[in-house]
């Protein structure tokens, strides 16, 4: 990247995108090697007869997705993603994962070839041959740029409230890692950088499946002991999934914010747990509850469970991941939520994690 002032674009403006915009907008003002203006791609909506981009640029508040929080005045809402991203040196992706291929197709050939990406997107997509494809890999493949990832125990509302938390950046390129850390880190938002990119991203996606299971437990009124069991079994399946399909990752990564911390947070708060509890109590469909409860936001847990199940079923490995499989089947209505415990109570005691998933000390 050149020595000119670096430009940042945030692609997405939901509650998480807006919370990150608040951080990035403030950080670039104190970093001498960044341009002050930060563009934020906003999918245009009409709110009370007025364009959302106009409201954000006039009031410096995303009144739909992050009401009550002022964005820095140097964050500029742009309704066209190409216009927002064209001159950016750093592209921060924070949109629902099911939209990423279309978005990348729109941006192809219209961004700087030297740009780098940072994906905050939690989810997978289908790959040819019955597998899954990581979102950062899709961004890199389509746009021909490097793409690091950021995942952690980061409920957007709490980050926007500036309550202390941690996050994890997965970045293999040691030259880019400090640059990405600098635009994200604050005194209340602690960043740890690791080079285990794939494991960081996979944790961010899989924990949403487990959170659905935690929500089912809450809806059934089964208590904290049962929820703790679901969380533990979920962590074991997360570790095994990485070990089987992305060998060579480090066990230590699962003890960063992207791993166990994000899993715990999401299983006690967050939209996947909340909607899944309502799914059990109300008997309404996941789609109906998403429309009623999320104010236009998208639910990631059930669709991620579907994508993971697609891969497991193709490879005849559903029985190896009984919790993931049960949660998917409950979401689709094939199994009643009341059958969750019977599906997992004979979960294998040892997950047979291979020795190449090593603990790497940071001391």
JSON list of N, CA and C in Angstrom, two decimals, residues 21-95:
[
{"chain": "A", "resi": 21, "resn": "UNK", "atom": "N", "xyz": [-18.56, 1.62, 12.74]},
{"chain": "A", "resi": 21, "resn": "UNK", "atom": "CA", "xyz": [-18.37, 2.94, 12.14]},
{"chain": "A", "resi": 21, "resn": "UNK", "atom": "C", "xyz": [-18.08, 3.98, 13.21]},
{"chain": "A", "resi": 22, "resn": "UNK", "atom": "N", "xyz": [-18.71, 3.84, 14.35]},
{"chain": "A", "resi": 22, "resn": "UNK", "atom": "CA", "xyz": [-18.47, 4.76, 15.46]},
{"chain": "A", "resi": 22, "resn": "UNK", "atom": "C", "xyz": [-17.01, 4.68, 15.92]},
{"chain": "A", "resi": 23, "resn": "UNK", "atom": "N", "xyz": [-16.48, 3.47, 16.00]},
{"chain": "A", "resi": 23, "resn": "UNK", "atom": "CA", "xyz": [-15.09, 3.26, 16.42]},
{"chain": "A", "resi": 23, "resn": "UNK", "atom": "C", "xyz": [-14.12, 3.75, 15.35]},
{"chain": "A", "resi": 24, "resn": "UNK", "atom": "N", "xyz": [-14.32, 3.29, 14.12]},
{"chain": "A", "resi": 24, "resn": "UNK", "atom": "CA", "xyz": [-13.39, 3.62, 13.03]},
{"chain": "A", "resi": 24, "resn": "UNK", "atom": "C", "xyz": [-13.38, 5.13, 12.77]},
{"chain": "A", "resi": 25, "resn": "UNK", "atom": "N", "xyz": [-14.58, 5.73, 12.78]},
{"chain": "A", "resi": 25, "resn": "UNK", "atom": "CA", "xyz": [-14.67, 7.16, 12.53]},
{"chain": "A", "resi": 25, "resn": "UNK", "atom": "C", "xyz": [-13.83, 7.96, 13.51]},
{"chain": "A", "resi": 26, "resn": "UNK", "atom": "N", "xyz": [-13.87, 7.58, 14.79]},
{"chain": "A", "resi": 26, "resn": "UNK", "atom": "CA", "xyz": [-13.07, 8.28, 15.80]},
{"chain": "A", "resi": 26, "resn": "UNK", "atom": "C", "xyz": [-11.58, 7.96, 15.65]},
{"chain": "A", "resi": 27, "resn": "UNK", "atom": "N", "xyz": [-11.26, 6.72, 15.35]},
{"chain": "A", "resi": 27, "resn": "UNK", "atom": "CA", "xyz": [-9.85, 6.32, 15.28]},
{"chain": "A", "resi": 27, "resn": "UNK", "atom": "C", "xyz": [-9.09, 7.00, 14.15]},
{"chain": "A", "resi": 28, "resn": "UNK", "atom": "N", "xyz": [-9.72, 7.13, 12.97]},
{"chain": "A", "resi": 28, "resn": "UNK", "atom": "CA", "xyz": [-8.98, 7.72, 11.85]},
{"chain": "A", "resi": 28, "resn": "UNK", "atom": "C", "xyz": [-8.65, 9.19, 12.11]},
{"chain": "A", "resi": 29, "resn": "UNK", "atom": "N", "xyz": [-9.41, 9.84, 12.97]},
{"chain": "A", "resi": 29, "resn": "UNK", "atom": "CA", "xyz": [-9.14, 11.25, 13.28]},
{"chain": "A", "resi": 29, "resn": "UNK", "atom": "C", "xyz": [-7.86, 11.42, 14.08]},
{"chain": "A", "resi": 30, "resn": "UNK", "atom": "N", "xyz": [-7.46, 10.39, 14.79]},
{"chain": "A", "resi": 30, "resn": "UNK", "atom": "CA", "xyz": [-6.24, 10.49, 15.60]},
{"chain": "A", "resi": 30, "resn": "UNK", "atom": "C", "xyz": [-5.04, 9.79, 14.97]},
{"chain": "A", "resi": 31, "resn": "UNK", "atom": "N", "xyz": [-5.28, 9.11, 13.85]},
{"chain": "A", "resi": 31, "resn": "UNK", "atom": "CA", "xyz": [-4.19, 8.42, 13.16]},
{"chain": "A", "resi": 31, "resn": "UNK", "atom": "C", "xyz": [-3.74, 9.24, 11.96]},
{"chain": "A", "resi": 32, "resn": "UNK", "atom": "N", "xyz": [-2.49, 9.67, 11.97]},
{"chain": "A", "resi": 32, "resn": "UNK", "atom": "CA", "xyz": [-2.02, 10.62, 10.96]},
{"chain": "A", "resi": 32, "resn": "UNK", "atom": "C", "xyz": [-1.94, 10.05, 9.56]},
{"chain": "A", "resi": 33, "resn": "UNK", "atom": "N", "xyz": [-1.90, 8.73, 9.42]},
{"chain": "A", "resi": 33, "resn": "UNK", "atom": "CA", "xyz": [-1.76, 8.12, 8.10]},
{"chain": "A", "resi": 33, "resn": "UNK", "atom": "C", "xyz": [-3.10, 7.72, 7.49]},
{"chain": "A", "resi": 34, "resn": "UNK", "atom": "N", "xyz": [-4.21, 8.18, 8.10]},
{"chain": "A", "resi": 34, "resn": "UNK", "atom": "CA", "xyz": [-5.53, 7.89, 7.54]},
{"chain": "A", "resi": 34, "resn": "UNK", "atom": "C", "xyz": [-6.24, 9.18, 7.16]},
{"chain": "A", "resi": 35, "resn": "UNK", "atom": "N", "xyz": [-7.01, 9.10, 6.07]},
{"chain": "A", "resi": 35, "resn": "UNK", "atom": "CA", "xyz": [-7.87, 10.22, 5.70]},
{"chain": "A", "resi": 35, "resn": "UNK", "atom": "C", "xyz": [-9.03, 10.29, 6.69]},
{"chain": "A", "resi": 36, "resn": "UNK", "atom": "N", "xyz": [-9.44, 11.49, 7.01]},
{"chain": "A", "resi": 36, "resn": "UNK", "atom": "CA", "xyz": [-10.49, 11.66, 8.01]},
{"chain": "A", "resi": 36, "resn": "UNK", "atom": "C", "xyz": [-11.85, 11.11, 7.57]},
{"chain": "A", "resi": 37, "resn": "UNK", "atom": "N", "xyz": [-12.17, 11.26, 6.30]},
{"chain": "A", "resi": 37, "resn": "UNK", "atom": "CA", "xyz": [-13.50, 10.86, 5.81]},
{"chain": "A", "resi": 37, "resn": "UNK", "atom": "C", "xyz": [-13.60, 9.34, 5.70]},
{"chain": "A", "resi": 38, "resn": "UNK", "atom": "N", "xyz": [-14.63, 8.77, 6.34]},
{"chain": "A", "resi": 38, "resn": "UNK", "atom": "CA", "xyz": [-14.92, 7.34, 6.26]},
{"chain": "A", "resi": 38, "resn": "UNK", "atom": "C", "xyz": [-16.26, 7.19, 5.55]},
{"chain": "A", "resi": 39, "resn": "UNK", "atom": "N", "xyz": [-16.29, 6.42, 4.47]},
{"chain": "A", "resi": 39, "resn": "UNK", "atom": "CA", "xyz": [-17.56, 6.17, 3.80]},
{"chain": "A", "resi": 39, "resn": "UNK", "atom": "C", "xyz": [-18.20, 4.92, 4.38]},
{"chain": "A", "resi": 40, "resn": "UNK", "atom": "N", "xyz": [-19.52, 4.91, 4.44]},
{"chain": "A", "resi": 40, "resn": "UNK", "atom": "CA", "xyz": [-20.28, 3.76, 4.94]},
{"chain": "A", "resi": 40, "resn": "UNK", "atom": "C", "xyz": [-21.41, 3.47, 3.94]},
{"chain": "A", "resi": 41, "resn": "UNK", "atom": "N", "xyz": [-21.31, 2.31, 3.32]},
{"chain": "A", "resi": 41, "resn": "UNK", "atom": "CA", "xyz": [-22.38, 1.92, 2.38]},
{"chain": "A", "resi": 41, "resn": "UNK", "atom": "C", "xyz": [-23.64, 1.59, 3.17]},
{"chain": "A", "resi": 42, "resn": "UNK", "atom": "N", "xyz": [-24.73, 2.28, 2.82]},
{"chain": "A", "resi": 42, "resn": "UNK", "atom": "CA", "xyz": [-26.02, 2.10, 3.48]},
{"chain": "A", "resi": 42, "resn": "UNK", "atom": "C", "xyz": [-27.05, 1.67, 2.44]},
{"chain": "A", "resi": 43, "resn": "UNK", "atom": "N", "xyz": [-27.64, 0.51, 2.64]},
{"chain": "A", "resi": 43, "resn": "UNK", "atom": "CA", "xyz": [-28.74, 0.10, 1.78]},
{"chain": "A", "resi": 43, "resn": "UNK", "atom": "C", "xyz": [-29.90, 1.08, 2.00]},
{"chain": "A", "resi": 44, "resn": "UNK", "atom": "N", "xyz": [-30.29, 1.75, 0.93]},
{"chain": "A", "resi": 44, "resn": "UNK", "atom": "CA", "xyz": [-31.25, 2.84, 1.06]},
{"chain": "A", "resi": 44, "resn": "UNK", "atom": "C", "xyz": [-32.63, 2.35, 1.47]},
{"chain": "A", "resi": 45, "resn": "UNK", "atom": "N", "xyz": [-33.16, 2.97, 2.49]},
{"chain": "A", "resi": 45, "resn": "UNK", "atom": "CA", "xyz": [-34.52, 2.71, 2.96]},
{"chain": "A", "resi": 45, "resn": "UNK", "atom": "C", "xyz": [-35.20, 4.04, 3.23]},
{"chain": "A", "resi": 46, "resn": "UNK", "atom": "N", "xyz": [-36.51, 4.02, 3.20]},
{"chain": "A", "resi": 46, "resn": "UNK", "atom": "CA", "xyz": [-37.28, 5.23, 3.53]},
{"chain": "A", "resi": 46, "resn": "UNK", "atom": "C", "xyz": [-37.81, 5.10, 4.95]},
{"chain": "A", "resi": 47, "resn": "UNK", "atom": "N", "xyz": [-37.42, 6.03, 5.79]},
{"chain": "A", "resi": 47, "resn": "UNK", "atom": "CA", "xyz": [-37.84, 6.04, 7.19]},
{"chain": "A", "resi": 47, "resn": "UNK", "atom": "C", "xyz": [-38.67, 7.30, 7.42]},
{"chain": "A", "resi": 48, "resn": "UNK", "atom": "N", "xyz": [-39.96, 7.12, 7.70]},
{"chain": "A", "resi": 48, "resn": "UNK", "atom": "CA", "xyz": [-40.86, 8.26, 7.91]},
{"chain": "A", "resi": 48, "resn": "UNK", "atom": "C", "xyz": [-40.79, 9.27, 6.76]},
{"chain": "A", "resi": 49, "resn": "UNK", "atom": "N", "xyz": [-40.76, 8.73, 5.54]},
{"chain": "A", "resi": 49, "resn": "UNK", "atom": "CA", "xyz": [-40.79, 9.58, 4.35]},
{"chain": "A", "resi": 49, "resn": "UNK", "atom": "C", "xyz": [-39.46, 10.18, 3.94]},
{"chain": "A", "resi": 50, "resn": "UNK", "atom": "N", "xyz": [-38.37, 9.78, 4.62]},
{"chain": "A", "resi": 50, "resn": "UNK", "atom": "CA", "xyz": [-37.07, 10.35, 4.31]},
{"chain": "A", "resi": 50, "resn": "UNK", "atom": "C", "xyz": [-36.03, 9.25, 4.12]},
{"chain": "A", "resi": 51, "resn": "UNK", "atom": "N", "xyz": [-35.07, 9.50, 3.21]},
{"chain": "A", "resi": 51, "resn": "UNK", "atom": "CA", "xyz": [-34.03, 8.51, 2.95]},
{"chain": "A", "resi": 51, "resn": "UNK", "atom": "C", "xyz": [-33.15, 8.32, 4.18]},
{"chain": "A", "resi": 52, "resn": "UNK", "atom": "N", "xyz": [-32.83, 7.04, 4.46]},
{"chain": "A", "resi": 52, "resn": "UNK", "atom": "CA", "xyz": [-32.00, 6.74, 5.62]},
{"chain": "A", "resi": 52, "resn": "UNK", "atom": "C", "xyz": [-30.62, 7.39, 5.50]},
{"chain": "A", "resi": 53, "resn": "UNK", "atom": "N", "xyz": [-30.05, 7.41, 4.30]},
{"chain": "A", "resi": 53, "resn": "UNK", "atom": "CA", "xyz": [-28.73, 8.04, 4.14]},
{"chain": "A", "resi": 53, "resn": "UNK", "atom": "C", "xyz": [-28.78, 9.53, 4.50]},
{"chain": "A", "resi": 54, "resn": "UNK", "atom": "N", "xyz": [-29.85, 10.18, 4.10]},
{"chain": "A", "resi": 54, "resn": "UNK", "atom": "CA", "xyz": [-29.98, 11.60, 4.41]},
{"chain": "A", "resi": 54, "resn": "UNK", "atom": "C", "xyz": [-30.11, 11.81, 5.92]},
{"chain": "A", "resi": 55, "resn": "UNK", "atom": "N", "xyz": [-30.87, 10.95, 6.56]},
{"chain": "A", "resi": 55, "resn": "UNK", "atom": "CA", "xyz": [-31.03, 11.06, 8.01]},
{"chain": "A", "resi": 55, "resn": "UNK", "atom": "C", "xyz": [-29.68, 10.89, 8.71]},
{"chain": "A", "resi": 56, "resn": "UNK", "atom": "N", "xyz": [-28.92, 9.87, 8.29]},
{"chain": "A", "resi": 56, "resn": "UNK", "atom": "CA", "xyz": [-27.62, 9.62, 8.91]},
{"chain": "A", "resi": 56, "resn": "UNK", "atom": "C", "xyz": [-26.68, 10.81, 8.70]},
{"chain": "A", "resi": 57, "resn": "UNK", "atom": "N", "xyz": [-26.63, 11.33, 7.48]},
{"chain": "A", "resi": 57, "resn": "UNK", "atom": "CA", "xyz": [-25.70, 12.41, 7.19]},
{"chain": "A", "resi": 57, "resn": "UNK", "atom": "C", "xyz": [-26.11, 13.74, 7.83]},
{"chain": "A", "resi": 58, "resn": "UNK", "atom": "N", "xyz": [-27.38, 13.90, 8.10]},
{"chain": "A", "resi": 58, "resn": "UNK", "atom": "CA", "xyz": [-27.85, 15.14, 8.73]},
{"chain": "A", "resi": 58, "resn": "UNK", "atom": "C", "xyz": [-27.83, 15.07, 10.26]},
{"chain": "A", "resi": 59, "resn": "UNK", "atom": "N", "xyz": [-28.22, 13.92, 10.79]},
{"chain": "A", "resi": 59, "resn": "UNK", "atom": "CA", "xyz": [-28.33, 13.80, 12.26]},
{"chain": "A", "resi": 59, "resn": "UNK", "atom": "C", "xyz": [-27.17, 13.03, 12.87]},
{"chain": "A", "resi": 60, "resn": "UNK", "atom": "N", "xyz": [-26.39, 12.32, 12.02]},
{"chain": "A", "resi": 60, "resn": "UNK", "atom": "CA", "xyz": [-25.27, 11.48, 12.47]},
{"chain": "A", "resi": 60, "resn": "UNK", "atom": "C", "xyz": [-25.76, 10.38, 13.42]},
{"chain": "A", "resi": 61, "resn": "UNK", "atom": "N", "xyz": [-26.88, 9.81, 13.04]},
{"chain": "A", "resi": 61, "resn": "UNK", "atom": "CA", "xyz": [-27.45, 8.71, 13.81]},
{"chain": "A", "resi": 61, "resn": "UNK", "atom": "C", "xyz": [-28.15, 7.75, 12.87]},
{"chain": "A", "resi": 62, "resn": "UNK", "atom": "N", "xyz": [-27.87, 6.46, 13.04]},
{"chain": "A", "resi": 62, "resn": "UNK", "atom": "CA", "xyz": [-28.60, 5.45, 12.28]},
{"chain": "A", "resi": 62, "resn": "UNK", "atom": "C", "xyz": [-29.87, 5.13, 13.07]},
{"chain": "A", "resi": 63, "resn": "UNK", "atom": "N", "xyz": [-30.92, 5.86, 12.76]},
{"chain": "A", "resi": 63, "resn": "UNK", "atom": "CA", "xyz": [-32.13, 5.83, 13.58]},
{"chain": "A", "resi": 63, "resn": "UNK", "atom": "C", "xyz": [-32.85, 4.48, 13.51]},
{"chain": "A", "resi": 64, "resn": "UNK", "atom": "N", "xyz": [-32.57, 3.69, 12.47]},
{"chain": "A", "resi": 64, "resn": "UNK", "atom": "CA", "xyz": [-33.24, 2.40, 12.37]},
{"chain": "A", "resi": 64, "resn": "UNK", "atom": "C", "xyz": [-32.47, 1.29, 13.08]},
{"chain": "A", "resi": 65, "resn": "UNK", "atom": "N", "xyz": [-31.17, 1.21, 12.85]},
{"chain": "A", "resi": 65, "resn": "UNK", "atom": "CA", "xyz": [-30.42, 0.05, 13.33]},
{"chain": "A", "resi": 65, "resn": "UNK", "atom": "C", "xyz": [-29.57, 0.31, 14.58]},
{"chain": "A", "resi": 66, "resn": "UNK", "atom": "N", "xyz": [-29.26, 1.56, 14.87]},
{"chain": "A", "resi": 66, "resn": "UNK", "atom": "CA", "xyz": [-28.51, 1.86, 16.09]},
{"chain": "A", "resi": 66, "resn": "UNK", "atom": "C", "xyz": [-29.00, 3.18, 16.68]},
{"chain": "A", "resi": 67, "resn": "UNK", "atom": "N", "xyz": [-30.27, 3.23, 17.02]},
{"chain": "A", "resi": 67, "resn": "UNK", "atom": "CA", "xyz": [-30.84, 4.49, 17.54]},
{"chain": "A", "resi": 67, "resn": "UNK", "atom": "C", "xyz": [-30.23, 4.85, 18.89]},
{"chain": "A", "resi": 68, "resn": "UNK", "atom": "N", "xyz": [-30.13, 6.17, 19.12]},
{"chain": "A", "resi": 68, "resn": "UNK", "atom": "CA", "xyz": [-29.62, 6.65, 20.39]},
{"chain": "A", "resi": 68, "resn": "UNK", "atom": "C", "xyz": [-28.12, 6.78, 20.47]},
{"chain": "A", "resi": 69, "resn": "UNK", "atom": "N", "xyz": [-27.42, 6.50, 19.36]},
{"chain": "A", "resi": 69, "resn": "UNK", "atom": "CA", "xyz": [-25.96, 6.60, 19.35]},
{"chain": "A", "resi": 69, "resn": "UNK", "atom": "C", "xyz": [-25.52, 7.52, 18.22]},
{"chain": "A", "resi": 70, "resn": "UNK", "atom": "N", "xyz": [-24.73, 8.50, 18.55]},
{"chain": "A", "resi": 70, "resn": "UNK", "atom": "CA", "xyz": [-24.23, 9.42, 17.54]},
{"chain": "A", "resi": 70, "resn": "UNK", "atom": "C", "xyz": [-23.01, 8.82, 16.84]},
{"chain": "A", "resi": 71, "resn": "UNK", "atom": "N", "xyz": [-23.02, 8.89, 15.53]},
{"chain": "A", "resi": 71, "resn": "UNK", "atom": "CA", "xyz": [-21.85, 8.51, 14.74]},
{"chain": "A", "resi": 71, "resn": "UNK", "atom": "C", "xyz": [-20.96, 9.73, 14.57]},
{"chain": "A", "resi": 72, "resn": "UNK", "atom": "N", "xyz": [-19.66, 9.55, 14.45]},
{"chain": "A", "resi": 72, "resn": "UNK", "atom": "CA", "xyz": [-18.78, 10.68, 14.18]},
{"chain": "A", "resi": 72, "resn": "UNK", "atom": "C", "xyz": [-19.20, 11.39, 12.89]},
{"chain": "A", "resi": 73, "resn": "UNK", "atom": "N", "xyz": [-19.03, 12.69, 12.87]},
{"chain": "A", "resi": 73, "resn": "UNK", "atom": "CA", "xyz": [-19.48, 13.46, 11.71]},
{"chain": "A", "resi": 73, "resn": "UNK", "atom": "C", "xyz": [-18.66, 13.17, 10.45]},
{"chain": "A", "resi": 74, "resn": "UNK", "atom": "N", "xyz": [-17.49, 12.56, 10.61]},
{"chain": "A", "resi": 74, "resn": "UNK", "atom": "CA", "xyz": [-16.66, 12.22, 9.44]},
{"chain": "A", "resi": 74, "resn": "UNK", "atom": "C", "xyz": [-17.08, 10.90, 8.79]},
{"chain": "A", "resi": 75, "resn": "UNK", "atom": "N", "xyz": [-18.08, 10.22, 9.37]},
{"chain": "A", "resi": 75, "resn": "UNK", "atom": "CA", "xyz": [-18.63, 9.01, 8.74]},
{"chain": "A", "resi": 75, "resn": "UNK", "atom": "C", "xyz": [-19.77, 9.45, 7.82]},
{"chain": "A", "resi": 76, "resn": "UNK", "atom": "N", "xyz": [-19.62, 9.16, 6.53]},
{"chain": "A", "resi": 76, "resn": "UNK", "atom": "CA", "xyz": [-20.56, 9.63, 5.51]},
{"chain": "A", "resi": 76, "resn": "UNK", "atom": "C", "xyz": [-21.32, 8.45, 4.92]},
{"chain": "A", "resi": 77, "resn": "UNK", "atom": "N", "xyz": [-22.63, 8.48, 5.02]},
{"chain": "A", "resi": 77, "resn": "UNK", "atom": "CA", "xyz": [-23.47, 7.42, 4.46]},
{"chain": "A", "resi": 77, "resn": "UNK", "atom": "C", "xyz": [-23.59, 7.59, 2.95]},
{"chain": "A", "resi": 78, "resn": "UNK", "atom": "N", "xyz": [-23.37, 6.49, 2.22]},
{"chain": "A", "resi": 78, "resn": "UNK", "atom": "CA", "xyz": [-23.41, 6.50, 0.76]},
{"chain": "A", "resi": 78, "resn": "UNK", "atom": "C", "xyz": [-24.32, 5.37, 0.29]},
{"chain": "A", "resi": 79, "resn": "UNK", "atom": "N", "xyz": [-25.33, 5.65, -0.55]},
{"chain": "A", "resi": 79, "resn": "UNK", "atom": "CA", "xyz": [-26.29, 4.61, -0.94]},
{"chain": "A", "resi": 79, "resn": "UNK", "atom": "C", "xyz": [-25.83, 3.69, -2.06]},
{"chain": "A", "resi": 80, "resn": "UNK", "atom": "N", "xyz": [-24.73, 4.03, -2.72]},
{"chain": "A", "resi": 80, "resn": "UNK", "atom": "CA", "xyz": [-24.20, 3.21, -3.81]},
{"chain": "A", "resi": 80, "resn": "UNK", "atom": "C", "xyz": [-22.90, 2.57, -3.35]},
{"chain": "A", "resi": 81, "resn": "UNK", "atom": "N", "xyz": [-22.84, 1.22, -3.35]},
{"chain": "A", "resi": 81, "resn": "UNK", "atom": "CA", "xyz": [-21.67, 0.54, -2.79]},
{"chain": "A", "resi": 81, "resn": "UNK", "atom": "C", "xyz": [-20.41, 0.82, -3.60]},
{"chain": "A", "resi": 82, "resn": "UNK", "atom": "N", "xyz": [-20.53, 0.96, -4.92]},
{"chain": "A", "resi": 82, "resn": "UNK", "atom": "CA", "xyz": [-19.36, 1.26, -5.74]},
{"chain": "A", "resi": 82, "resn": "UNK", "atom": "C", "xyz": [-18.81, 2.65, -5.41]},
{"chain": "A", "resi": 83, "resn": "UNK", "atom": "N", "xyz": [-19.70, 3.62, -5.30]},
{"chain": "A", "resi": 83, "resn": "UNK", "atom": "CA", "xyz": [-19.26, 4.97, -4.93]},
{"chain": "A", "resi": 83, "resn": "UNK", "atom": "C", "xyz": [-18.59, 4.97, -3.56]},
{"chain": "A", "resi": 84, "resn": "UNK", "atom": "N", "xyz": [-19.13, 4.21, -2.64]},
{"chain": "A", "resi": 84, "resn": "UNK", "atom": "CA", "xyz": [-18.57, 4.17, -1.29]},
{"chain": "A", "resi": 84, "resn": "UNK", "atom": "C", "xyz": [-17.19, 3.53, -1.27]},
{"chain": "A", "resi": 85, "resn": "UNK", "atom": "N", "xyz": [-16.98, 2.48, -2.08]},
{"chain": "A", "resi": 85, "resn": "UNK", "atom": "CA", "xyz": [-15.77, 1.65, -1.98]},
{"chain": "A", "resi": 85, "resn": "UNK", "atom": "C", "xyz": [-14.68, 2.00, -2.97]},
{"chain": "A", "resi": 86, "resn": "UNK", "atom": "N", "xyz": [-15.00, 2.79, -3.99]},
{"chain": "A", "resi": 86, "resn": "UNK", "atom": "CA", "xyz": [-14.12, 2.97, -5.14]},
{"chain": "A", "resi": 86, "resn": "UNK", "atom": "C", "xyz": [-12.69, 3.38, -4.75]},
{"chain": "A", "resi": 87, "resn": "UNK", "atom": "N", "xyz": [-12.53, 4.31, -3.84]},
{"chain": "A", "resi": 87, "resn": "UNK", "atom": "CA", "xyz": [-11.21, 4.86, -3.51]},
{"chain": "A", "resi": 87, "resn": "UNK", "atom": "C", "xyz": [-10.63, 4.29, -2.22]},
{"chain": "A", "resi": 88, "resn": "UNK", "atom": "N", "xyz": [-11.30, 3.32, -1.63]},
{"chain": "A", "resi": 88, "resn": "UNK", "atom": "CA", "xyz": [-10.88, 2.84, -0.31]},
{"chain": "A", "resi": 88, "resn": "UNK", "atom": "C", "xyz": [-9.65, 1.95, -0.38]},
{"chain": "A", "resi": 89, "resn": "UNK", "atom": "N", "xyz": [-8.80, 2.10, 0.63]},
{"chain": "A", "resi": 89, "resn": "UNK", "atom": "CA", "xyz": [-7.65, 1.22, 0.80]},
{"chain": "A", "resi": 89, "resn": "UNK", "atom": "C", "xyz": [-7.97, 0.06, 1.74]},
{"chain": "A", "resi": 90, "resn": "UNK", "atom": "N", "xyz": [-8.91, 0.29, 2.64]},
{"chain": "A", "resi": 90, "resn": "UNK", "atom": "CA", "xyz": [-9.36, -0.76, 3.55]},
{"chain": "A", "resi": 90, "resn": "UNK", "atom": "C", "xyz": [-10.88, -0.86, 3.44]},
{"chain": "A", "resi": 91, "resn": "UNK", "atom": "N", "xyz": [-11.36, -2.07, 3.13]},
{"chain": "A", "resi": 91, "resn": "UNK", "atom": "CA", "xyz": [-12.79, -2.33, 2.99]},
{"chain": "A", "resi": 91, "resn": "UNK", "atom": "C", "xyz": [-13.22, -3.22, 4.16]},
{"chain": "A", "resi": 92, "resn": "UNK", "atom": "N", "xyz": [-14.10, -2.70, 5.00]},
{"chain": "A", "resi": 92, "resn": "UNK", "atom": "CA", "xyz": [-14.59, -3.45, 6.15]},
{"chain": "A", "resi": 92, "resn": "UNK", "atom": "C", "xyz": [-15.99, -3.99, 5.80]},
{"chain": "A", "resi": 93, "resn": "UNK", "atom": "N", "xyz": [-16.09, -5.30, 5.67]},
{"chain": "A", "resi": 93, "resn": "UNK", "atom": "CA", "xyz": [-17.34, -5.94, 5.23]},
{"chain": "A", "resi": 93, "resn": "UNK", "atom": "C", "xyz": [-18.16, -6.35, 6.45]},
{"chain": "A", "resi": 94, "resn": "UNK", "atom": "N", "xyz": [-19.39, -5.83, 6.54]},
{"chain": "A", "resi": 94, "resn": "UNK", "atom": "CA", "xyz": [-20.25, -6.18, 7.67]},
{"chain": "A", "resi": 94, "resn": "UNK", "atom": "C", "xyz": [-21.71, -6.17, 7.21]},
{"chain": "A", "resi": 95, "resn": "UNK", "atom": "N", "xyz": [-22.03, -7.15, 6.34]},
{"chain": "A", "resi": 95, "resn": "UNK", "atom": "CA", "xyz": [-23.38, -7.33, 5.81]},
{"chain": "A", "resi": 95, "resn": "UNK", "atom": "C", "xyz": [-23.79, -8.78, 6.07]}
]
